[in-house]
Coordinates of C-alpha atoms in Angstrom, one line a residue:
X237 CA -167.4 33.6 79.3
X238 CA -170.2 36.2 79.5
X239 CA -167.6 38.9 80.2
X240 CA -165.6 37.8 77.2
X241 CA -168.6 37.9 74.9
X242 CA -169.6 41.3 76.2
X243 CA -166.2 42.7 75.6
X244 CA -166.2 41.2 72.1
X245 CA -169.6 42.8 71.4
X246 CA -168.4 46.2 72.7
X247 CA -165.3 45.9 70.6
X248 CA -167.4 45.1 67.5
X249 CA -169.7 48.0 68.2
X250 CA -166.7 50.4 68.7
X251 CA -165.1 49.1 65.5
X252 CA -168.4 49.6 63.5
X253 CA -168.8 53.1 64.9
X254 CA -165.2 53.9 63.8
X255 CA -165.8 52.5 60.3
X256 CA -169.2 54.2 59.9
X257 CA -168.5 57.4 61.8
X258 CA -170.1 59.6 59.1
X259 CA -173.3 57.5 59.2
X260 CA -173.4 57.7 63.0
X261 CA -172.9 61.5 62.9
X262 CA -175.6 61.9 60.2
X263 CA -178.2 59.9 62.1
X264 CA -177.2 61.6 65.4
X265 CA -177.6 65.1 63.8
X266 CA -180.9 64.1 62.3
X267 CA -182.3 62.9 65.6
X268 CA -181.1 65.8 67.7
X269 CA -182.3 68.4 65.2
X270 CA -185.7 66.8 65.1
X271 CA -186.3 67.7 68.7
X272 CA -186.1 71.4 67.6
X273 CA -187.9 71.1 64.3
X274 CA -190.3 68.4 63.2
X275 CA -188.8 66.8 60.0
X276 CA -190.8 66.5 56.8
X277 CA -190.7 63.8 54.1
X278 CA -190.1 66.5 51.5
X279 CA -186.6 67.1 53.0
X280 CA -185.4 63.8 51.5
X281 CA -184.3 64.1 47.8
X282 CA -185.6 60.8 46.4
X283 CA -184.1 61.5 43.0
X284 CA -180.5 61.6 44.4
X285 CA -181.1 58.4 46.4
X286 CA -182.5 56.6 43.3
X287 CA -179.6 57.7 41.1
X288 CA -177.1 56.6 43.6
X289 CA -178.8 53.3 44.1
X290 CA -178.9 52.7 40.3
X291 CA -175.2 53.5 39.9
X292 CA -174.1 51.3 42.9
X293 CA -176.1 48.3 41.8
X294 CA -174.7 48.3 38.2
X295 CA -171.1 48.9 39.4
X296 CA -171.6 46.0 41.8
X297 CA -172.6 43.9 38.7
X298 CA -169.5 45.0 36.8
X299 CA -167.3 44.0 39.8
X300 CA -169.1 40.7 40.3
X301 CA -168.6 39.7 36.7
X302 CA -164.9 40.8 36.7
X303 CA -165.4 43.4 34.0
X304 CA -163.2 46.0 35.6
X305 CA -160.5 43.4 36.5
X306 CA -160.4 42.2 32.9
X307 CA -159.9 45.6 31.3
X308 CA -157.4 46.6 34.0
X309 CA -155.3 43.4 33.5
X310 CA -155.5 43.9 29.7
X311 CA -154.1 47.5 29.9
X312 CA -151.4 46.6 32.6
X313 CA -150.0 43.8 30.4
X314 CA -149.2 46.5 27.8
X315 CA -146.8 48.3 30.2
X316 CA -143.2 47.3 30.0
X317 CA -141.5 49.6 32.6
X318 CA -142.1 50.7 36.1
X319 CA -143.0 54.2 34.9
X320 CA -145.5 52.9 32.4
X321 CA -147.1 50.8 35.1
X322 CA -147.4 53.8 37.4
X323 CA -149.1 55.8 34.6
X324 CA -151.5 52.9 33.8
X325 CA -152.4 52.3 37.5
X326 CA -153.0 56.0 38.3
X327 CA -154.5 56.7 34.9
X328 CA -157.0 53.8 35.2
X329 CA -158.1 55.0 38.6
X330 CA -158.4 58.6 37.3
X331 CA -160.6 57.7 34.3
X332 CA -162.6 54.9 36.1
X333 CA -163.6 57.3 38.9
X334 CA -165.3 59.6 36.4
X335 CA -167.9 56.9 35.7
X336 CA -167.6 54.3 38.4
X337 CA -167.3 56.8 41.4
X338 CA -164.1 57.5 43.3
X339 CA -164.7 54.8 46.0
X340 CA -165.3 52.0 43.5
X341 CA -162.3 53.0 41.5
X342 CA -160.1 52.7 44.6
X343 CA -161.7 49.4 45.8
X344 CA -161.0 48.0 42.3
X345 CA -157.5 49.2 41.5
X346 CA -155.7 49.6 44.8
X347 CA -155.7 45.8 45.4
X348 CA -154.2 45.4 41.9
X349 CA -151.5 47.8 42.8
X350 CA -150.7 45.9 46.0
X351 CA -150.5 42.6 44.0
X352 CA -148.1 44.2 41.5
X353 CA -146.0 45.6 44.3
X354 CA -145.6 42.1 45.8
X355 CA -144.7 40.5 42.4
X356 CA -142.1 43.2 41.7
X357 CA -140.9 43.3 45.3
X358 CA -141.5 47.1 45.2
X359 CA -143.0 49.5 47.8
X360 CA -146.1 50.9 46.2
X361 CA -147.1 53.3 49.0
X362 CA -146.6 56.3 46.8
X363 CA -148.6 54.8 43.9
X364 CA -151.5 54.1 46.3
X365 CA -151.4 57.8 47.5
X366 CA -151.3 58.9 43.9
X367 CA -154.3 56.6 43.1
X368 CA -156.2 58.2 45.9
X369 CA -155.6 61.7 44.6
X370 CA -156.4 60.4 41.1
X371 CA -159.8 59.0 42.3
X372 CA -160.7 62.2 44.1
X373 CA -159.6 64.5 41.2
X374 CA -160.8 62.4 38.3
X375 CA -164.3 62.0 39.9
X376 CA -164.8 65.7 39.8
X377 CA -165.3 65.7 36.0
X378 CA -168.7 64.1 35.8
X379 CA -172.0 64.4 37.8
X380 CA -171.8 60.6 38.6
X381 CA -168.2 60.7 39.6
X382 CA -168.8 61.1 43.3
X383 CA -171.8 61.6 45.7
X384 CA -171.3 65.3 46.2
X385 CA -171.3 66.0 42.4
X386 CA -174.5 64.0 42.0
X387 CA -176.1 65.9 44.8
X388 CA -175.1 69.4 43.7
X389 CA -175.9 68.6 40.0
X390 CA -179.4 67.4 41.0
X391 CA -180.0 70.0 43.7
X392 CA -179.2 73.1 41.5
X393 CA -180.4 71.6 38.2
X394 CA -177.5 73.2 36.5
X395 CA -177.3 71.2 33.2
X396 CA -174.4 69.1 31.9
X397 CA -172.7 71.8 29.8
X398 CA -172.6 74.3 32.7
X399 CA -171.3 71.5 35.0
X400 CA -168.5 70.5 32.5
X401 CA -167.4 74.1 31.9
X402 CA -166.2 74.1 35.5
X403 CA -165.0 70.6 36.1
X404 CA -163.2 70.0 32.7
X405 CA -160.4 72.6 33.5
X406 CA -159.9 71.0 36.9
X407 CA -159.5 67.6 35.3
X408 CA -157.0 68.9 32.8
X409 CA -154.9 70.6 35.5
X410 CA -155.0 67.3 37.4
X411 CA -153.6 65.5 34.3
X412 CA -150.6 67.8 34.3
X413 CA -150.3 67.4 38.1
X414 CA -150.0 63.6 37.8
X415 CA -147.7 63.8 34.8
X416 CA -145.2 65.8 36.9
X417 CA -145.6 63.5 39.9
X418 CA -145.1 60.3 37.9
X419 CA -142.4 61.5 35.6
X420 CA -139.8 60.7 38.3
X421 CA -140.6 57.0 38.3
X422 CA -137.8 54.9 36.9
X423 CA -137.7 53.5 33.4
X424 CA -136.7 50.1 34.8
X425 CA -137.9 47.1 32.7
X426 CA -140.8 45.1 34.1
X427 CA -141.4 41.5 32.9
X428 CA -144.4 40.7 35.1
X429 CA -147.6 39.7 33.3
X430 CA -151.1 39.6 34.9
X431 CA -153.5 36.8 34.2
X432 CA -156.6 38.3 32.6
X433 CA -159.8 37.0 34.2
X434 CA -162.4 35.5 31.9
X435 CA -165.7 37.5 31.7
X436 CA -168.5 35.0 32.1
X437 CA -172.2 35.6 31.5
X438 CA -171.4 38.0 28.7
X439 CA -175.1 38.4 27.9
X440 CA -175.8 39.6 31.4
X441 CA -172.8 41.9 31.2
X442 CA -174.2 43.4 28.0
X443 CA -177.6 44.0 29.7
X444 CA -176.0 45.8 32.6
X445 CA -173.8 47.8 30.2
X446 CA -177.0 49.0 28.4
X447 CA -178.5 49.9 31.8
X448 CA -175.4 51.8 32.8
X449 CA -175.8 53.9 29.6
X450 CA -179.4 54.5 30.5
X451 CA -178.5 55.5 34.1
X452 CA -176.0 58.1 32.8
X453 CA -178.7 59.4 30.5
X454 CA -181.1 59.7 33.5
X455 CA -178.4 61.6 35.5
X456 CA -178.2 64.2 32.7
X457 CA -182.0 64.2 32.4
X458 CA -182.3 62.7 29.0
X459 CA -184.6 60.0 30.3
X460 CA -186.8 59.7 33.4
X461 CA -184.9 58.3 36.3
X462 CA -188.0 56.5 37.7
X463 CA -188.3 54.5 34.4
X464 CA -184.6 53.5 34.6
X465 CA -184.9 52.6 38.3
X466 CA -187.7 50.1 37.5
X467 CA -185.7 48.7 34.6
X468 CA -182.6 48.2 36.9
X469 CA -184.6 46.6 39.6
X470 CA -186.4 44.2 37.3
X471 CA -183.3 43.2 35.3
X472 CA -181.4 42.5 38.6
X473 CA -184.2 40.4 40.0
X474 CA -184.2 38.3 36.9
X475 CA -180.5 37.9 36.4
X476 CA -178.8 38.1 39.8
X477 CA -180.6 39.0 43.0
X478 CA -177.5 38.6 45.1
X479 CA -176.3 41.9 43.7
X480 CA -178.8 43.7 46.0
X481 CA -176.7 42.7 49.0
X482 CA -173.6 44.5 47.5
X483 CA -175.2 48.0 47.4
X484 CA -173.7 50.4 50.0
X485 CA -176.9 51.0 51.9
X486 CA -174.9 52.9 54.7
X487 CA -174.2 55.7 52.2
X488 CA -177.9 55.9 51.3
X489 CA -178.9 56.1 55.0
X490 CA -176.1 58.6 55.6
X491 CA -177.7 60.8 52.8
X492 CA -181.1 60.5 54.4
X493 CA -179.7 61.5 57.8
X494 CA -178.1 64.6 56.3
X495 CA -181.2 65.4 54.3
X496 CA -183.2 65.5 57.5
X497 CA -180.6 67.4 59.5
X498 CA -180.1 70.1 56.8
X499 CA -183.9 70.3 56.2
X500 CA -184.5 70.9 59.9
X501 CA -181.7 73.5 60.0
X502 CA -183.0 75.3 56.9
X503 CA -186.5 75.4 58.4
X504 CA -185.3 77.6 61.4
X505 CA -185.6 81.2 60.1
X506 CA -182.8 82.6 62.2
X507 CA -180.3 80.0 61.1
X508 CA -181.4 80.2 57.5
X509 CA -181.0 84.0 57.5
X510 CA -177.6 83.9 59.3
X511 CA -176.0 81.3 57.1
X512 CA -177.6 82.8 53.9
X513 CA -176.0 86.2 54.7
X514 CA -172.6 84.6 55.3
X515 CA -172.6 82.4 52.2
X516 CA -173.9 85.1 50.0
X517 CA -170.3 86.1 49.2
X518 CA -168.8 83.8 46.6
X519 CA -165.3 83.7 48.2
X520 CA -166.8 82.6 51.5
X521 CA -168.7 79.8 49.8
X522 CA -165.6 78.6 48.0
X523 CA -163.1 78.7 50.9
X524 CA -165.8 77.7 53.4
X525 CA -166.6 74.5 51.5
X526 CA -162.9 73.7 51.2
X527 CA -162.3 74.2 54.9
X528 CA -165.5 72.4 56.0
X529 CA -164.6 69.4 53.9
X530 CA -161.4 69.0 55.9
X531 CA -163.4 68.5 59.0
X532 CA -166.6 66.6 58.1
X533 CA -165.6 65.4 54.5
X534 CA -166.8 66.9 51.2
X535 CA -170.2 65.0 50.8
X536 CA -171.8 66.3 54.1
X537 CA -170.2 69.7 53.5
X538 CA -171.9 69.9 50.1
X539 CA -175.3 68.9 51.6
X540 CA -174.9 71.2 54.6
X541 CA -174.1 74.4 52.6
X542 CA -176.3 73.9 49.5
X543 CA -179.6 75.1 51.0
X544 CA -178.0 78.4 52.2
X545 CA -176.2 79.5 49.1
X546 CA -176.9 80.2 45.4
X547 CA -173.2 80.1 44.5
X548 CA -173.3 76.6 43.1
X549 CA -170.1 77.1 41.1
X550 CA -168.1 77.9 44.2
X551 CA -169.7 75.1 46.1
X552 CA -169.1 72.5 43.4
X553 CA -165.4 73.4 43.0
X554 CA -164.9 74.0 46.7
X555 CA -166.0 70.6 47.9
X556 CA -164.1 68.9 45.1
X557 CA -160.9 70.8 45.8
X558 CA -161.7 70.1 49.5
X559 CA -161.5 66.4 48.8
X560 CA -157.7 66.8 49.1
X561 CA -156.1 67.6 52.5
X562 CA -156.9 65.6 55.5
X563 CA -157.6 61.8 55.4
X564 CA -161.3 62.4 56.1
X565 CA -161.7 65.2 53.6
X566 CA -163.0 62.6 51.1
X567 CA -164.3 59.4 52.6
X568 CA -163.0 57.5 49.6
X569 CA -159.5 58.3 50.9
X570 CA -160.2 56.1 53.9
X571 CA -160.8 53.1 51.6
X572 CA -157.2 53.1 50.1
X573 CA -155.8 53.9 53.5
X574 CA -157.5 50.8 55.0
X575 CA -156.5 48.6 52.0
X576 CA -152.8 49.6 52.3
X577 CA -152.6 49.4 56.0
X578 CA -154.2 46.0 56.1
X579 CA -151.4 44.7 53.8
X580 CA -148.6 46.7 55.5
X581 CA -149.6 47.3 59.1
X582 CA -146.1 48.5 60.0
X583 CA -146.3 51.4 57.6
X584 CA -149.4 53.0 58.9
X585 CA -147.7 56.2 60.1
X586 CA -145.5 56.4 57.1
X587 CA -148.6 56.2 54.8
X588 CA -150.4 58.9 56.7
X589 CA -147.4 61.2 56.5
X590 CA -146.9 60.7 52.8
X591 CA -150.6 61.0 52.1
X592 CA -150.8 64.3 54.0
X593 CA -147.7 65.8 52.2
X594 CA -149.0 65.1 48.7
X595 CA -152.6 66.2 49.6
X596 CA -151.4 69.5 51.1
X597 CA -149.3 70.1 47.9
X598 CA -152.5 69.4 45.9
X599 CA -154.5 71.8 48.0
X600 CA -151.9 74.5 47.7
X601 CA -151.9 74.1 43.9
X602 CA -155.6 73.8 43.3
X603 CA -157.0 76.4 45.7
X604 CA -155.5 79.5 44.0
X605 CA -155.8 78.1 40.5
X606 CA -159.5 77.2 40.8
X607 CA -160.1 80.4 42.8
X608 CA -158.8 82.5 40.0
X609 CA -161.0 80.5 37.5
X610 CA -164.1 81.2 39.6
X611 CA -163.2 84.9 39.9
X612 CA -163.0 85.2 36.1
X613 CA -166.3 83.3 35.6
X614 CA -168.0 85.4 38.3

C-alpha cells in the first residue's frame, strides 16, 4: 500500500515537472546563479508582474461569466459553410489573442473547435494547428498580447506608436498567410448551430470591462498601473473572490525566477561584456532571439537577451517570429497540443508532424520578410 502511494506520488511529481518544466528551469537557474552572485530585490520588475496579474485576473472574470463563449457562439452561428467556420475560428483566435493573450485565446477557442468537429464528424486537427499559429501571430500586435511583448514594451519603455510600427506589418502579413491557408477549405454547407450561453451578472461584467479598459490604459502608460492594480483588487474582492484562484501564479513565479537569474547574470562583468559585444550586432540579436526561442521558448529568450542588447526592435520581432517552429518555441502552443491530444490520443504523432510542418513554413516565410523590414528600419 505504501509502495503504491509512493509510486503515485512520484508519478504526480514527474507529471507536474513535465507540465511546469519552464517554471522548474527558471527556479533552478535562479537558485544556481545565486551561489555565484547574491540576488537583489531590484532585479524583479514589479510593474511587469502587476500588469500581468491585472490582465490574468480580468480575463479570468470574462471566462467565468461566459463572455468569450457568448461572443464566439454568436459569430459562429453566422457561418454557413465549412470554409466560413474555419475563417471564424481562426479569426476569433487571431483577434482575441491581441487583447486576451495567446494562451487564453487557445484555452477558450480550441475546445469550441473540438466540439464543432464532433458535431460535424470532421477531423479538425488542421484547424487547431492554424488556431495555434493564429494565437502566436495575432498576439504579436499589442503589448498585452503575450508575456514577451509586455516585458519588452515595459523594459525598453518604447512607446505604443514605436511598438505598433513594427508589429502591425507582421500582423498584416499574418492575415494574408491565413487567407492562403484557409482558402483551400471546402465550401460545404453546414447546418450546425451553437447554443449561445447566457451572460449572467451583467453589472459585474460591465465593471470588469471598465477595468479591462483601464488596464490597457495602464499598459500604454496613460494611467498609473499601481492605481489600476488597487482598483482591480478591491473590485474583485467585492464581487467574486474565487477569481483569485484562477490566476496563473506559476507564470508569475516563472517571471520572478528569470528576473533573478538574468539579474545575477548581468551583474557579472565578464558575462555582461561578452554577451553585450555579441548582441551589439542587430542581425545577431534578431536571429539569436529566433533560434534561442526554439530551445527555451520565446518568453525566457526575451528576458535573457534584453539586458545585453539595445536592439529592442530586433529582439521584439525575433522572439515573436521565434514563437513559430518547435512545439516549445511558444508555451501557448503546448496548450492547444494538450487539448487536442486529450481528445484524440491516437493522433498525438500526427498532430506533432502537422504542427511542425506548418510552423516551419511560417518560420521560412516570416524570418526573411521581417528581417528585410528590420534592415530597412535600421
